PDB file of C-alpha atoms in Angstrom:
ATOM      1  CA  MET A  29      63.923  94.628 126.088  1.00 58.00           C
ATOM      2  CA  LEU A  30      65.546  92.482 128.754  1.00 60.00           C
ATOM      3  CA  PHE A  31      62.242  91.168 130.147  1.00 70.00           C
ATOM      4  CA  ASN A  32      60.547  90.620 126.810  1.00 83.00           C
ATOM      5  CA  ARG A  33      59.354  87.004 126.384  1.00 86.00           C
ATOM      6  CA  HIS A  34      60.031  87.082 122.639  1.00 87.00           C
ATOM      7  CA  PHE A  35      63.655  87.946 123.300  1.00 88.00           C
ATOM      8  CA  TYR A  36      64.050  84.936 125.620  1.00 89.00           C
ATOM      9  CA  PHE A  37      62.330  82.680 123.121  1.00 91.00           C
ATOM     10  CA  LEU A  38      64.697  83.846 120.377  1.00 91.00           C
ATOM     11  CA  ILE A  39      67.783  83.316 122.555  1.00 92.00           C
ATOM     12  CA  LEU A  40      66.645  79.814 123.597  1.00 93.00           C
ATOM     13  CA  SER A  41      65.859  78.880 119.989  1.00 94.00           C
ATOM     14  CA  VAL A  42      69.297  79.933 118.790  1.00 93.00           C
ATOM     15  CA  PHE A  43      70.875  78.088 121.717  1.00 92.00           C
ATOM     16  CA  PHE A  44      69.058  74.806 121.006  1.00 90.00           C
ATOM     17  CA  ILE A  45      69.664  74.984 117.260  1.00 87.00           C
ATOM     18  CA  GLY A  46      73.346  75.535 118.018  1.00 84.00           C
ATOM     19  CA  ILE A  47      73.349  72.432 120.236  1.00 83.00           C
ATOM     20  CA  ILE A  48      71.766  70.382 117.451  1.00 79.00           C
ATOM     21  CA  PHE A  49      74.437  71.461 114.953  1.00 76.00           C
ATOM     22  CA  TRP A  50      77.207  70.888 117.475  1.00 76.00           C
ATOM     23  CA  TRP A  51      75.889  67.452 118.429  1.00 72.00           C
ATOM     24  CA  GLN A  52      75.059  66.110 114.966  1.00 70.00           C
ATOM     25  CA  THR A  53      77.417  66.808 112.092  1.00 67.00           C
ATOM     26  CA  PRO A  54      75.806  67.058 108.635  1.00 66.00           C
ATOM     27  CA  GLU A  55      77.475  63.949 107.217  1.00 68.00           C
ATOM     28  CA  ASN A  56      76.193  61.854 110.131  1.00 63.00           C
ATOM     29  CA  ALA A  57      72.679  63.178 109.678  1.00 61.00           C
ATOM     30  CA  VAL A  58      72.640  62.601 105.925  1.00 65.00           C
ATOM     31  CA  SER A  59      74.073  59.092 106.181  1.00 64.00           C
ATOM     32  CA  ALA A  60      71.540  58.201 108.874  1.00 60.00           C
ATOM     33  CA  MET A  61      68.691  59.463 106.692  1.00 62.00           C
ATOM     34  CA  VAL A  62      69.921  57.563 103.642  1.00 63.00           C
ATOM     35  CA  LYS A  63      70.912  54.342 105.327  1.00 62.00           C
ATOM     36  CA  GLY A  64      68.183  54.093 107.933  1.00 61.00           C
ATOM     37  CA  ASP A  65      67.615  50.589 109.250  1.00 57.00           C
ATOM     38  CA  GLN A  66      68.265  48.913 105.914  1.00 56.00           C
ATOM     39  CA  SER A  67      70.837  46.501 107.269  1.00 62.00           C
ATOM     40  CA  SER A  68      68.892  45.098 110.210  1.00 71.00           C
ATOM     41  CA  ASN A  69      67.713  41.868 108.543  1.00 82.00           C
ATOM     42  CA  PRO A  70      67.620  40.329 105.044  1.00 85.00           C
ATOM     43  CA  TYR A  71      63.943  41.144 104.446  1.00 86.00           C
ATOM     44  CA  THR A  72      64.400  44.869 105.015  1.00 86.00           C
ATOM     45  CA  VAL A  73      67.503  44.889 102.813  1.00 88.00           C
ATOM     46  CA  VAL A  74      65.591  43.337  99.907  1.00 90.00           C
ATOM     47  CA  GLY A  75      62.581  45.607 100.479  1.00 90.00           C
ATOM     48  CA  ASN A  76      64.753  48.725 100.612  1.00 90.00           C
ATOM     49  CA  TYR A  77      66.648  47.605  97.512  1.00 92.00           C
ATOM     50  CA  TRP A  78      63.438  47.432  95.483  1.00 92.00           C
ATOM     51  CA  LYS A  79      62.185  50.703  96.977  1.00 92.00           C
ATOM     52  CA  ARG A  80      65.384  52.421  95.837  1.00 92.00           C
ATOM     53  CA  MET A  81      65.038  50.828  92.403  1.00 93.00           C
ATOM     54  CA  ASP A  82      61.419  52.013  92.131  1.00 93.00           C
ATOM     55  CA  TYR A  83      62.414  55.572  93.085  1.00 92.00           C
ATOM     56  CA  ARG A  84      65.206  55.368  90.472  1.00 93.00           C
ATOM     57  CA  GLN A  85      67.873  55.863  93.152  1.00 91.00           C
ATOM     58  CA  PHE A  86      70.218  53.444  91.439  1.00 93.00           C
ATOM     59  CA  ASP A  87      73.372  54.646  93.174  1.00 90.00           C
ATOM     60  CA  LEU A  88      71.831  54.047  96.605  1.00 88.00           C
ATOM     61  CA  ALA A  89      70.585  50.618  95.541  1.00 91.00           C
ATOM     62  CA  LEU A  90      74.048  49.787  94.238  1.00 92.00           C
ATOM     63  CA  GLU A  91      75.502  50.345  97.718  1.00 88.00           C
ATOM     64  CA  MET A  92      73.397  47.429  98.988  1.00 89.00           C
ATOM     65  CA  LEU A  93      75.067  44.965  96.609  1.00 91.00           C
ATOM     66  CA  SER A  94      78.305  43.056  96.680  1.00 87.00           C
ATOM     67  CA  GLU A  95      80.471  42.797  93.569  1.00 86.00           C
ATOM     68  CA  ASN A  96      78.845  39.553  92.376  1.00 84.00           C
ATOM     69  CA  ALA A  97      75.325  41.000  92.158  1.00 88.00           C
ATOM     70  CA  LYS A  98      76.152  44.116  90.156  1.00 88.00           C
ATOM     71  CA  ASN A  99      75.685  42.504  86.718  1.00 86.00           C
ATOM     72  CA  GLU A 100      72.003  41.778  87.279  1.00 88.00           C
ATOM     73  CA  HIS A 101      71.580  45.213  88.852  1.00 89.00           C
ATOM     74  CA  VAL A 102      72.776  46.858  85.629  1.00 92.00           C
ATOM     75  CA  TYR A 103      70.189  44.864  83.671  1.00 90.00           C
ATOM     76  CA  LEU A 104      67.378  45.870  86.061  1.00 91.00           C
ATOM     77  CA  GLU A 105      68.525  49.477  85.901  1.00 93.00           C
ATOM     78  CA  GLU A 106      68.280  49.416  82.093  1.00 93.00           C
ATOM     79  CA  ILE A 107      64.736  48.022  82.254  1.00 90.00           C
ATOM     80  CA  LEU A 108      63.556  50.680  84.701  1.00 91.00           C
ATOM     81  CA  THR A 109      65.332  53.484  82.862  1.00 93.00           C
ATOM     82  CA  ALA A 110      63.915  52.476  79.469  1.00 92.00           C
ATOM     83  CA  ASN A 111      60.310  52.862  80.629  1.00 87.00           C
ATOM     84  CA  PRO A 112      59.822  55.829  82.985  1.00 86.00           C
ATOM     85  CA  PHE A 113      56.188  54.867  83.614  1.00 88.00           C
ATOM     86  CA  LEU A 114      57.111  51.401  84.850  1.00 90.00           C
ATOM     87  CA  SER A 115      56.827  51.061  88.602  1.00 92.00           C
ATOM     88  CA  ILE A 116      57.077  48.270  91.107  1.00 91.00           C
ATOM     89  CA  GLN A 117      53.564  47.522  92.314  1.00 91.00           C
ATOM     90  CA  SER A 118      54.431  44.999  95.019  1.00 91.00           C
ATOM     91  CA  VAL A 119      57.356  43.090  96.471  1.00 92.00           C
ATOM     92  CA  ILE A 120      56.615  39.744  98.113  1.00 91.00           C
ATOM     93  CA  CYS A 121      59.416  37.951  99.950  1.00 88.00           C
ATOM     94  CA  ASP A 122      58.654  34.237 100.150  1.00 84.00           C
ATOM     95  CA  THR A 123      60.046  31.798 102.650  1.00 70.00           C
ATOM     96  CA  GLU A 124      63.742  31.300 102.718  1.00 69.00           C
ATOM     97  CA  LEU A 125      65.217  28.394 100.790  1.00 67.00           C
ATOM     98  CA  LYS A 126      68.243  28.174 103.039  1.00 77.00           C
ATOM     99  CA  GLN A 127      69.634  30.566 105.538  1.00 76.00           C
ATOM    100  CA  ASN A 128      70.190  33.969 103.865  1.00 84.00           C
ATOM    101  CA  GLU A 129      68.404  32.949 100.635  1.00 90.00           C
ATOM    102  CA  MET A 130      64.907  33.938  99.580  1.00 91.00           C
ATOM    103  CA  ILE A 131      62.625  34.069  96.576  1.00 92.00           C
ATOM    104  CA  VAL A 132      61.154  37.467  95.811  1.00 93.00           C
ATOM    105  CA  LYS A 133      58.104  38.048  93.604  1.00 94.00           C
ATOM    106  CA  ILE A 134      58.025  41.443  91.938  1.00 94.00           C
ATOM    107  CA  ILE A 135      54.958  42.791  90.159  1.00 94.00           C
ATOM    108  CA  PHE A 136      55.833  45.490  87.623  1.00 90.00           C
ATOM    109  CA  GLY A 137      53.228  47.664  86.004  1.00 89.00           C
ATOM    110  CA  SER A 138      52.138  51.087  84.886  1.00 85.00           C
ATOM    111  CA  ALA A 139      48.957  52.892  84.004  1.00 80.00           C
ATOM    112  CA  ILE A 140      49.512  52.087  80.326  1.00 82.00           C
ATOM    113  CA  ASP A 141      50.981  48.578  80.358  1.00 80.00           C
ATOM    114  CA  GLU A 142      49.646  45.416  81.883  1.00 86.00           C
ATOM    115  CA  LYS A 143      51.152  44.037  85.065  1.00 90.00           C
ATOM    116  CA  LYS A 144      53.975  41.546  84.796  1.00 91.00           C
ATOM    117  CA  GLN A 145      55.411  39.289  87.459  1.00 93.00           C
ATOM    118  CA  ALA A 146      59.088  38.485  87.816  1.00 93.00           C
ATOM    119  CA  ASN A 147      60.667  36.115  90.317  1.00 93.00           C
ATOM    120  CA  TYR A 148      64.188  36.509  91.635  1.00 93.00           C
ATOM    121  CA  ALA A 149      66.342  34.421  93.936  1.00 92.00           C
ATOM    122  CA  PHE A 150      68.256  36.617  96.349  1.00 92.00           C
ATOM    123  CA  LYS A 151      71.261  35.483  98.320  1.00 92.00           C
ATOM    124  CA  LEU A 152      72.474  37.706 101.128  1.00 91.00           C
ATOM    125  CA  GLU A 153      75.587  37.716 103.249  1.00 90.00           C
ATOM    126  CA  ARG A 154      76.680  39.647 106.276  1.00 88.00           C
ATOM    127  CA  ILE A 155      79.737  41.823 105.646  1.00 83.00           C
ATOM    128  CA  ASP A 156      81.133  44.142 108.328  1.00 81.00           C
ATOM    129  CA  GLY A 157      77.922  43.892 110.354  1.00 78.00           C
ATOM    130  CA  ASP A 158      75.654  44.865 107.437  1.00 81.00           C
ATOM    131  CA  TRP A 159      73.559  42.627 105.211  1.00 86.00           C
ATOM    132  CA  LEU A 160      74.523  42.888 101.534  1.00 90.00           C
ATOM    133  CA  ILE A 161      72.908  41.225  98.539  1.00 92.00           C
ATOM    134  CA  SER A 162      75.505  38.835  97.159  1.00 92.00           C
ATOM    135  CA  SER A 163      73.555  37.513  94.159  1.00 92.00           C
ATOM    136  CA  ILE A 164      70.364  38.216  92.248  1.00 93.00           C
ATOM    137  CA  LYS A 165      69.214  35.506  89.864  1.00 92.00           C
ATOM    138  CA  PRO A 166      66.042  35.646  87.774  1.00 92.00           C
ATOM    139  CA  LEU A 167      63.807  32.587  88.004  1.00 91.00           C
ATOM    140  CA  PHE A 168      61.862  31.518  84.935  1.00 81.00           C
TER     141      PHE A 168
END
């Protein structure tokens, strides 16, 4: 039993799994998986916001907003909740108007409905080292 290779493999596996749990606590691992690199620049913040909205992860998308932008978020949440087949087909971030401002073109659609385009002006600000969306305004 002492010289069995399977025994050594089992002992090493338990040892390395124990090191992983000792090194990385569960709350750190979960927060790293959820947050990812979403705060690295304004474009990734806006892209991740719409990805969370498309996946109906409204609570995670809400964490990317400051207090001023939450009113428009509630309206967008109602639109996406009302039609479960509605999905975001593409997100196009245009050139920035000023620093930390951009126009985003969203194409909504589903297999049943025709595609619709909506334009939004996003304003972002850096708070505590992370980029947060400070305002979302629809453009008509």
